[in-house]
CSV table of C-alpha atoms and ligand atoms in Angstrom, one decimal:
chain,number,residue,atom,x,y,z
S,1,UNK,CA,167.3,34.8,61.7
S,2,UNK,CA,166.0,38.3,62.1
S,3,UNK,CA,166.4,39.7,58.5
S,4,UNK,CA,168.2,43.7,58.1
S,5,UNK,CA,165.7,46.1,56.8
S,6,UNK,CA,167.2,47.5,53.4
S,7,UNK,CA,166.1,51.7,54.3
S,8,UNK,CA,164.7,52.1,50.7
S,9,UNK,CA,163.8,55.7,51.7
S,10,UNK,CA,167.5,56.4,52.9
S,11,UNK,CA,169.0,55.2,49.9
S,12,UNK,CA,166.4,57.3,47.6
S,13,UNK,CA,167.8,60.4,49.6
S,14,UNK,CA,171.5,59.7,48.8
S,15,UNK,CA,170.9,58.6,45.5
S,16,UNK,CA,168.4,61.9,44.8
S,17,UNK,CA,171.5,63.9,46.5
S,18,UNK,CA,174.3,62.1,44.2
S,19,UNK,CA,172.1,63.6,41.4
S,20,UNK,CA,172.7,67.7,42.1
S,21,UNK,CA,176.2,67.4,40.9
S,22,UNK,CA,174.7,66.3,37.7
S,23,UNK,CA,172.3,68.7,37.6
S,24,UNK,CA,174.8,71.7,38.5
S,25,UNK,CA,177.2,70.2,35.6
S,26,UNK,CA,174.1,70.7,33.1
S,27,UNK,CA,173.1,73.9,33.9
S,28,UNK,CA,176.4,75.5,34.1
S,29,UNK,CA,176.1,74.4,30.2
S,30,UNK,CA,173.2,75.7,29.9
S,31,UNK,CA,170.8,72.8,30.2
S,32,UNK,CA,167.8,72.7,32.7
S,33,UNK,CA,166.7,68.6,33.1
S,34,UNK,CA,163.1,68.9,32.3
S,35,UNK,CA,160.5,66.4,33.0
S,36,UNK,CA,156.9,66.5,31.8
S,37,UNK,CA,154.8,64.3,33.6
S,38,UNK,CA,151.1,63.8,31.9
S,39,UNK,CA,148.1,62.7,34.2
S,40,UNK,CA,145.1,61.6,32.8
S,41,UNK,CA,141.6,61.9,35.4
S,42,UNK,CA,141.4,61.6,38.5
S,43,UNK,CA,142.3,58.2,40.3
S,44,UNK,CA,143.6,59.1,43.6
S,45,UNK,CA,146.4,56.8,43.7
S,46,UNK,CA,147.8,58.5,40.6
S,47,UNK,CA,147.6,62.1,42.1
S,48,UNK,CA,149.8,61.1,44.6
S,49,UNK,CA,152.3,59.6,42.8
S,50,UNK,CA,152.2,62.5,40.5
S,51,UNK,CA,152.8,64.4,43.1
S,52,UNK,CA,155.7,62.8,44.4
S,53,UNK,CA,157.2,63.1,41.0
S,54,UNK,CA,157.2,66.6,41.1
S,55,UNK,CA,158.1,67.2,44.4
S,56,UNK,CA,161.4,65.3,43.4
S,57,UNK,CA,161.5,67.2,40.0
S,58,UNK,CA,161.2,70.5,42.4
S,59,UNK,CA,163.9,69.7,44.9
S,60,UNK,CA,166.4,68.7,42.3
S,61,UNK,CA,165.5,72.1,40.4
S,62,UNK,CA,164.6,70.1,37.3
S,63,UNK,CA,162.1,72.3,34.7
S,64,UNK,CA,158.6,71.3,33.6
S,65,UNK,CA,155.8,70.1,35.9
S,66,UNK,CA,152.5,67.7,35.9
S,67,UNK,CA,150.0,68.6,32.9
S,68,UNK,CA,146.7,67.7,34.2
S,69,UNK,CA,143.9,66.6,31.8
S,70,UNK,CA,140.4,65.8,32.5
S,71,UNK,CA,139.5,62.2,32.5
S,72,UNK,CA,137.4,63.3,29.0
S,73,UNK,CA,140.6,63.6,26.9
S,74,UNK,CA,140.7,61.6,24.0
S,75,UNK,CA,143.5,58.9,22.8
S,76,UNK,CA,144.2,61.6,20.1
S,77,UNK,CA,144.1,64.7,22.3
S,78,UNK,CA,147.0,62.9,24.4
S,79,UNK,CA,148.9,61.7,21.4
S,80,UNK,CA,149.4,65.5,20.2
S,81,UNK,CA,150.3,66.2,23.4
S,82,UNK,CA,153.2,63.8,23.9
S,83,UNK,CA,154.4,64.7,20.4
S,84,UNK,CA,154.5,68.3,20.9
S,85,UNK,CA,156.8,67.3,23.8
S,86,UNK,CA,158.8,64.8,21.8
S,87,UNK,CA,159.3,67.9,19.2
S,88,UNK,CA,160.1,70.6,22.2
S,89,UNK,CA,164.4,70.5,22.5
S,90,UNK,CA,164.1,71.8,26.0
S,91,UNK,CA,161.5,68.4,27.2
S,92,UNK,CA,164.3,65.7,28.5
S,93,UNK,CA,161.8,63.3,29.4
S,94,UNK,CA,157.9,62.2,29.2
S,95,UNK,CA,155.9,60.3,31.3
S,96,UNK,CA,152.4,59.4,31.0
S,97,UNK,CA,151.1,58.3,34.6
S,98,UNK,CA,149.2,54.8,34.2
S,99,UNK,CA,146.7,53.5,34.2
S,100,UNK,CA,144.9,55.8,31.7
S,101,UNK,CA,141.1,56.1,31.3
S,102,UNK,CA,139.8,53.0,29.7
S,103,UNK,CA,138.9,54.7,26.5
S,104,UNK,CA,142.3,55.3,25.5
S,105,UNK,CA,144.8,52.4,24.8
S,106,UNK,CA,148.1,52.5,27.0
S,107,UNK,CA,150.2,50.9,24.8
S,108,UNK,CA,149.0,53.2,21.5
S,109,UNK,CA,150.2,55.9,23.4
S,110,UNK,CA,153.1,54.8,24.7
S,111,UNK,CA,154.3,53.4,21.4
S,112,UNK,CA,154.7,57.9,20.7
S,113,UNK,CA,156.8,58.6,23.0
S,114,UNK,CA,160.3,59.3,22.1
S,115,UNK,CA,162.6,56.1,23.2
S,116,UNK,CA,165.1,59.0,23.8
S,117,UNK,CA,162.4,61.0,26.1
S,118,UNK,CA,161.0,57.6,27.8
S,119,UNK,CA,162.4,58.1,31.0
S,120,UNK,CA,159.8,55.3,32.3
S,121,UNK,CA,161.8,52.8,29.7
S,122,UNK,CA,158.2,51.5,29.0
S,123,UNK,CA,158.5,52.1,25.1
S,124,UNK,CA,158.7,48.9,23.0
S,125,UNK,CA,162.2,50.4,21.5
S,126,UNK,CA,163.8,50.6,25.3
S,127,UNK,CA,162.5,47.0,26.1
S,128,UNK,CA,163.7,45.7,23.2
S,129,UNK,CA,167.1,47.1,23.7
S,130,UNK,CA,167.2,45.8,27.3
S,131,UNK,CA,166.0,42.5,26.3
S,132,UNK,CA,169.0,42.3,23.9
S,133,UNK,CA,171.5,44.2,26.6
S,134,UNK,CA,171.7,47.6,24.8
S,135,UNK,CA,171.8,50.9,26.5
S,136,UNK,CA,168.2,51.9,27.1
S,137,UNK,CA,166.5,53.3,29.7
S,138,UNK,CA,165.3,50.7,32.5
S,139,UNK,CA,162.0,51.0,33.9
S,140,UNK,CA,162.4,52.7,37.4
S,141,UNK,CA,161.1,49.9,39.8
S,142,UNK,CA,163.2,47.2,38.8
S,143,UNK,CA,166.5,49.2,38.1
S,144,UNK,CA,165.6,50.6,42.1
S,145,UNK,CA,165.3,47.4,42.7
S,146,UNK,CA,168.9,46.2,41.6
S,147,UNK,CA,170.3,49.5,43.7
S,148,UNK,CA,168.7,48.0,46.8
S,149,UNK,CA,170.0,44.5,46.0
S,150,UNK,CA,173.2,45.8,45.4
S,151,UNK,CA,173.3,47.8,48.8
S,152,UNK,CA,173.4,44.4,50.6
S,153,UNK,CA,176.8,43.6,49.0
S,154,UNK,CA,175.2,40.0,48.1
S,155,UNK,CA,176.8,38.2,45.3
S,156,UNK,CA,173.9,38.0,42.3
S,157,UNK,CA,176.0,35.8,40.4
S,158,UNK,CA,174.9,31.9,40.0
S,159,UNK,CA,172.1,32.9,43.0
S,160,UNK,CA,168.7,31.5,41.8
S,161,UNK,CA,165.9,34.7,42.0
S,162,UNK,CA,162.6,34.2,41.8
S,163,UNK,CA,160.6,36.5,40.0
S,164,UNK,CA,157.0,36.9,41.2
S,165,UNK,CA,154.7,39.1,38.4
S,166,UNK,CA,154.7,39.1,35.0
S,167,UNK,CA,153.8,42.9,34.6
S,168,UNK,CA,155.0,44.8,31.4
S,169,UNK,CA,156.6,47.7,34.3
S,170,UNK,CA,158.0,45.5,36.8
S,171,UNK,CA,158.0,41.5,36.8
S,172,UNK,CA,159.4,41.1,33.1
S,173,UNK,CA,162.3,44.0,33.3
S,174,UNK,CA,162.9,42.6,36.6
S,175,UNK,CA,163.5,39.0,35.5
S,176,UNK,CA,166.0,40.5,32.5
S,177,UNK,CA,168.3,42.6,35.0
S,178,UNK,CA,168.6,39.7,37.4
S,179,UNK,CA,169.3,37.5,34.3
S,180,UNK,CA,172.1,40.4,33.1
S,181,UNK,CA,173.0,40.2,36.6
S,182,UNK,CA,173.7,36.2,35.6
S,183,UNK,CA,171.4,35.0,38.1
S,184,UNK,CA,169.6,32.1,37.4
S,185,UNK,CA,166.1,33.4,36.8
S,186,UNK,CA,162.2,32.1,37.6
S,187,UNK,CA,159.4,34.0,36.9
S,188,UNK,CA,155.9,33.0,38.5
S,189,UNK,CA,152.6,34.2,38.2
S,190,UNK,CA,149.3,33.9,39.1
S,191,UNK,CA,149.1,30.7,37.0
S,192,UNK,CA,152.1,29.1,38.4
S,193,UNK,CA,151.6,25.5,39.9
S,194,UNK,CA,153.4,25.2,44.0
S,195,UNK,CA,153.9,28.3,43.6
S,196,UNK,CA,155.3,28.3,47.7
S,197,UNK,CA,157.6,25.1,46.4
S,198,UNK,CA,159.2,27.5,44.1
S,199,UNK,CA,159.7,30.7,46.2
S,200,UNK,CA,161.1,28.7,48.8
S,201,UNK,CA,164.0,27.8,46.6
S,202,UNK,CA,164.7,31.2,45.9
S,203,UNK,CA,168.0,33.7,47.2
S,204,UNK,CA,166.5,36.3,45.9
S,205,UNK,CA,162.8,36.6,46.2
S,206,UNK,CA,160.8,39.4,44.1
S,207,UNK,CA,157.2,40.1,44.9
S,208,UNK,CA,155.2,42.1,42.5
S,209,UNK,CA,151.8,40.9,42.3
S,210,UNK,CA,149.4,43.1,44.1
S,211,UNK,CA,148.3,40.7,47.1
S,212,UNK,CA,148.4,41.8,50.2
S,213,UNK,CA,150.9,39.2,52.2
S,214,UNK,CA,150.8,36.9,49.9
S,215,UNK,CA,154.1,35.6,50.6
S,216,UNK,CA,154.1,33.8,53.9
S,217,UNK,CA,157.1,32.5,55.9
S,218,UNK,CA,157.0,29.0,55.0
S,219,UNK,CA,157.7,30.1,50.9
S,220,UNK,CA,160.8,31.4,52.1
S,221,UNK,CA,164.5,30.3,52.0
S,222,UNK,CA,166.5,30.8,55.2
S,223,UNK,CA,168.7,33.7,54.4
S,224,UNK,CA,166.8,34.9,51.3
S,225,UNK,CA,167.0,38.5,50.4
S,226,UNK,CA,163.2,39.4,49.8
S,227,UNK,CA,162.4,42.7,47.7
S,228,UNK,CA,158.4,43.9,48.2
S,229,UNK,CA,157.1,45.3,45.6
S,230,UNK,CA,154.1,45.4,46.3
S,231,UNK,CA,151.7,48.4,47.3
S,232,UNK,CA,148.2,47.7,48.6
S,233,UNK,CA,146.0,50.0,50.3
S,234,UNK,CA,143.8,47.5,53.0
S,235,UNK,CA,142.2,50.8,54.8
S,236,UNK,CA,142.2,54.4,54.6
S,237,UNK,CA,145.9,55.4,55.8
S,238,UNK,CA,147.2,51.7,55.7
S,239,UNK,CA,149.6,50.2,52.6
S,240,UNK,CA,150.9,47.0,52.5
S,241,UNK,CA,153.4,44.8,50.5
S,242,UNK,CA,152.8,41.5,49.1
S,243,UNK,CA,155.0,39.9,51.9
S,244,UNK,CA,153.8,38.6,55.4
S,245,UNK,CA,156.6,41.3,56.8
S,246,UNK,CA,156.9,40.2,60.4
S,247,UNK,CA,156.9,36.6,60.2
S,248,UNK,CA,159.0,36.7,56.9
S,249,UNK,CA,161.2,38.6,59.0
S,250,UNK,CA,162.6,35.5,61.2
S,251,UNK,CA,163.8,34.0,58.0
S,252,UNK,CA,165.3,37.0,55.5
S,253,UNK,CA,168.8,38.0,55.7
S,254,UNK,CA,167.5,41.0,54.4
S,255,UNK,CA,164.2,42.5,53.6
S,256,UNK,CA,162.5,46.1,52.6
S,257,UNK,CA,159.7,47.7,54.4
S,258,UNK,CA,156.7,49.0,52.5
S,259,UNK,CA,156.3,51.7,52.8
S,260,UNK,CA,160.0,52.7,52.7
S,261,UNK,CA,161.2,50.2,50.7
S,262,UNK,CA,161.5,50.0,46.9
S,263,UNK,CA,158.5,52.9,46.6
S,264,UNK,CA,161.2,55.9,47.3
S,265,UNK,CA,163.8,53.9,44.8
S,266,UNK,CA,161.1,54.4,41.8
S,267,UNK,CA,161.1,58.5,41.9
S,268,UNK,CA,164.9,57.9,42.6
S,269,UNK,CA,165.2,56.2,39.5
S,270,UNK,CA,163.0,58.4,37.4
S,271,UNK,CA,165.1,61.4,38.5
S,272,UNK,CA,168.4,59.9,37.4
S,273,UNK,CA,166.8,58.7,34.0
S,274,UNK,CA,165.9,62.1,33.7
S,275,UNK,CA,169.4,63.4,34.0
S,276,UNK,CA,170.6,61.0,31.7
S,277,UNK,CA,168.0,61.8,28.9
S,278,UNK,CA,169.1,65.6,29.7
S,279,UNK,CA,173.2,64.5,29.6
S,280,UNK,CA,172.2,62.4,26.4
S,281,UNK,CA,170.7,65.4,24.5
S,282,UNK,CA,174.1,67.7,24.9
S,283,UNK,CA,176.2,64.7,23.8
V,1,GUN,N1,151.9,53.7,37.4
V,1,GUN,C1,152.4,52.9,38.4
V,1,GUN,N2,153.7,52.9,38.3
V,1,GUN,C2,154.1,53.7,37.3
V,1,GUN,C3,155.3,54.1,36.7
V,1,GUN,O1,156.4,53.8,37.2
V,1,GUN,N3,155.2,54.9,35.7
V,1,GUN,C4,154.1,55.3,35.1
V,1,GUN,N4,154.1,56.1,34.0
V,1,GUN,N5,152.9,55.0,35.6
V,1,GUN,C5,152.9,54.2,36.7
């Protein structure tokens, strides 16, 4: 089989476009979507993101921007910051780019954020409510993820998906959609025993470790749909997934590129979330 590339990047564009209607609809009532987006030193991996984030916020004419702060801030500097946003009616949505300087505890910080501004849906509150099925917002790489998936018109119901990752962002989100999805759910991990005896049992195969083409052709299913997650930078100008791409390839029905993949679905997501924390606060 020679697997059809899911065009991530394509269906970013149409999904960023879908959103100006939205946007229009706000503003005509007098609401601007605005993002603030809060990066923390200087890892270069992080500045570009960022800046991809507020490119998008830009294009869509969303308010607010990227507040930069030296890798020197303190736990408590960023706290006040976030809450002066959570207390500022016009801020829709707050981000704080991870990971953050080691001195400062991610999760302390998280936990004060607004659940109604956490457009990343990484606030305890919004993964509690998906764990249960409530209306929250869904961290942006897995709910891209599930707009890829259902792009190739594949049935999710009674399909077996293998998750791999265990990440608080993606793996664990990711193994709770395709679960509400009522797929039958695995999630591996760097732990897990045969791991390839697993994967290779999969219809839906979900890599989010970190490791460059770690999964190889023989883990795979013929006719699996296989989502890359991954992002890993092996030389100066060069990213890869976490899947073998080419030789994976023969056995896929479908597969996404990286880059172009589920990397353009994330921003995607975080726009629309936006929206919807923006259409939220006028109803
Ligand atoms: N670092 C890597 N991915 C993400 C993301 O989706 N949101 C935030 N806030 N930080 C990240």
């Amino acid at each position: 089989m020679n697997a059809s590339i899911i065009d991530g990047k394509a269906i970013a564009l149409a999904t960023r476009k879908a959103l100006r209607s939205r946007v229009e609809a706000l503003k005509e009532r007098g609401v601007t979507p605005c993002l603030m987006v809060i990066l923390v030193g200087e890892d270069p991996a992080s500045a570009i993101y960022v800046r991809n984030k507020e490119k998008a916020s830009e294009k869509l004419g969303f308010a607010g921007g990227v507040t930069r702060l030296p890798e020197s801030t303190t736990q408590e500097e960023l706290i006040s910051l976030v809450e002066a946003y959570n207390a500022d009616p016009k801020v829709h949505g707050i981000l704080v780019q991870l990971p953050l300087p080691k001195h400062i505890d991610e999760r302390a910080v998280l936990a004060h954020i607004s659940p109604d501004k956490d457009v990343d849906g990484f606030h305890t509150m919004n993964a509690g409510r998906l764990l249960v099925g409530e209306r929250c917002f869904i961290p942006c790489t897995p709910k891209g993820v599930m707009r890829l998936l259902e792009e190739t018109g594949m049935e999710l119901s009674g399909k077996h998906a293998v998750v791999v990752g265990r990440s608080n962002i993606v793996g664990k989100p990711m193994a709770l959609l395709l679960l509400q999805a009522n797929c039958t759910v695995t999630i591996a991990h760097s732990k897990t025993a045969n791991l390839a005896e697993i994967c290779s049992q999969a219809d839906v195969l979900v890599a989010a470790v970190g490791r460059p083409g770690l999964i190889t052709a023989n883990m795979v299913k013929p006719g699996a749909v296989v989502i890359d997650v991954g992002v890993n930078r092996v030389a100066e100008k060069k990213v890869v997934g976490d899947v073998a791409f080419e030789e994976v390839c023969e056995k896929a029905s479908y597969i996404t590129p990286v880059p172009g993949g589920v990397g353009a679905m994330t921003i995607a997501m975080l726009m629309q979330n936006t929206v919807e924390a923006a259409e939220r606060a006028l109803s």
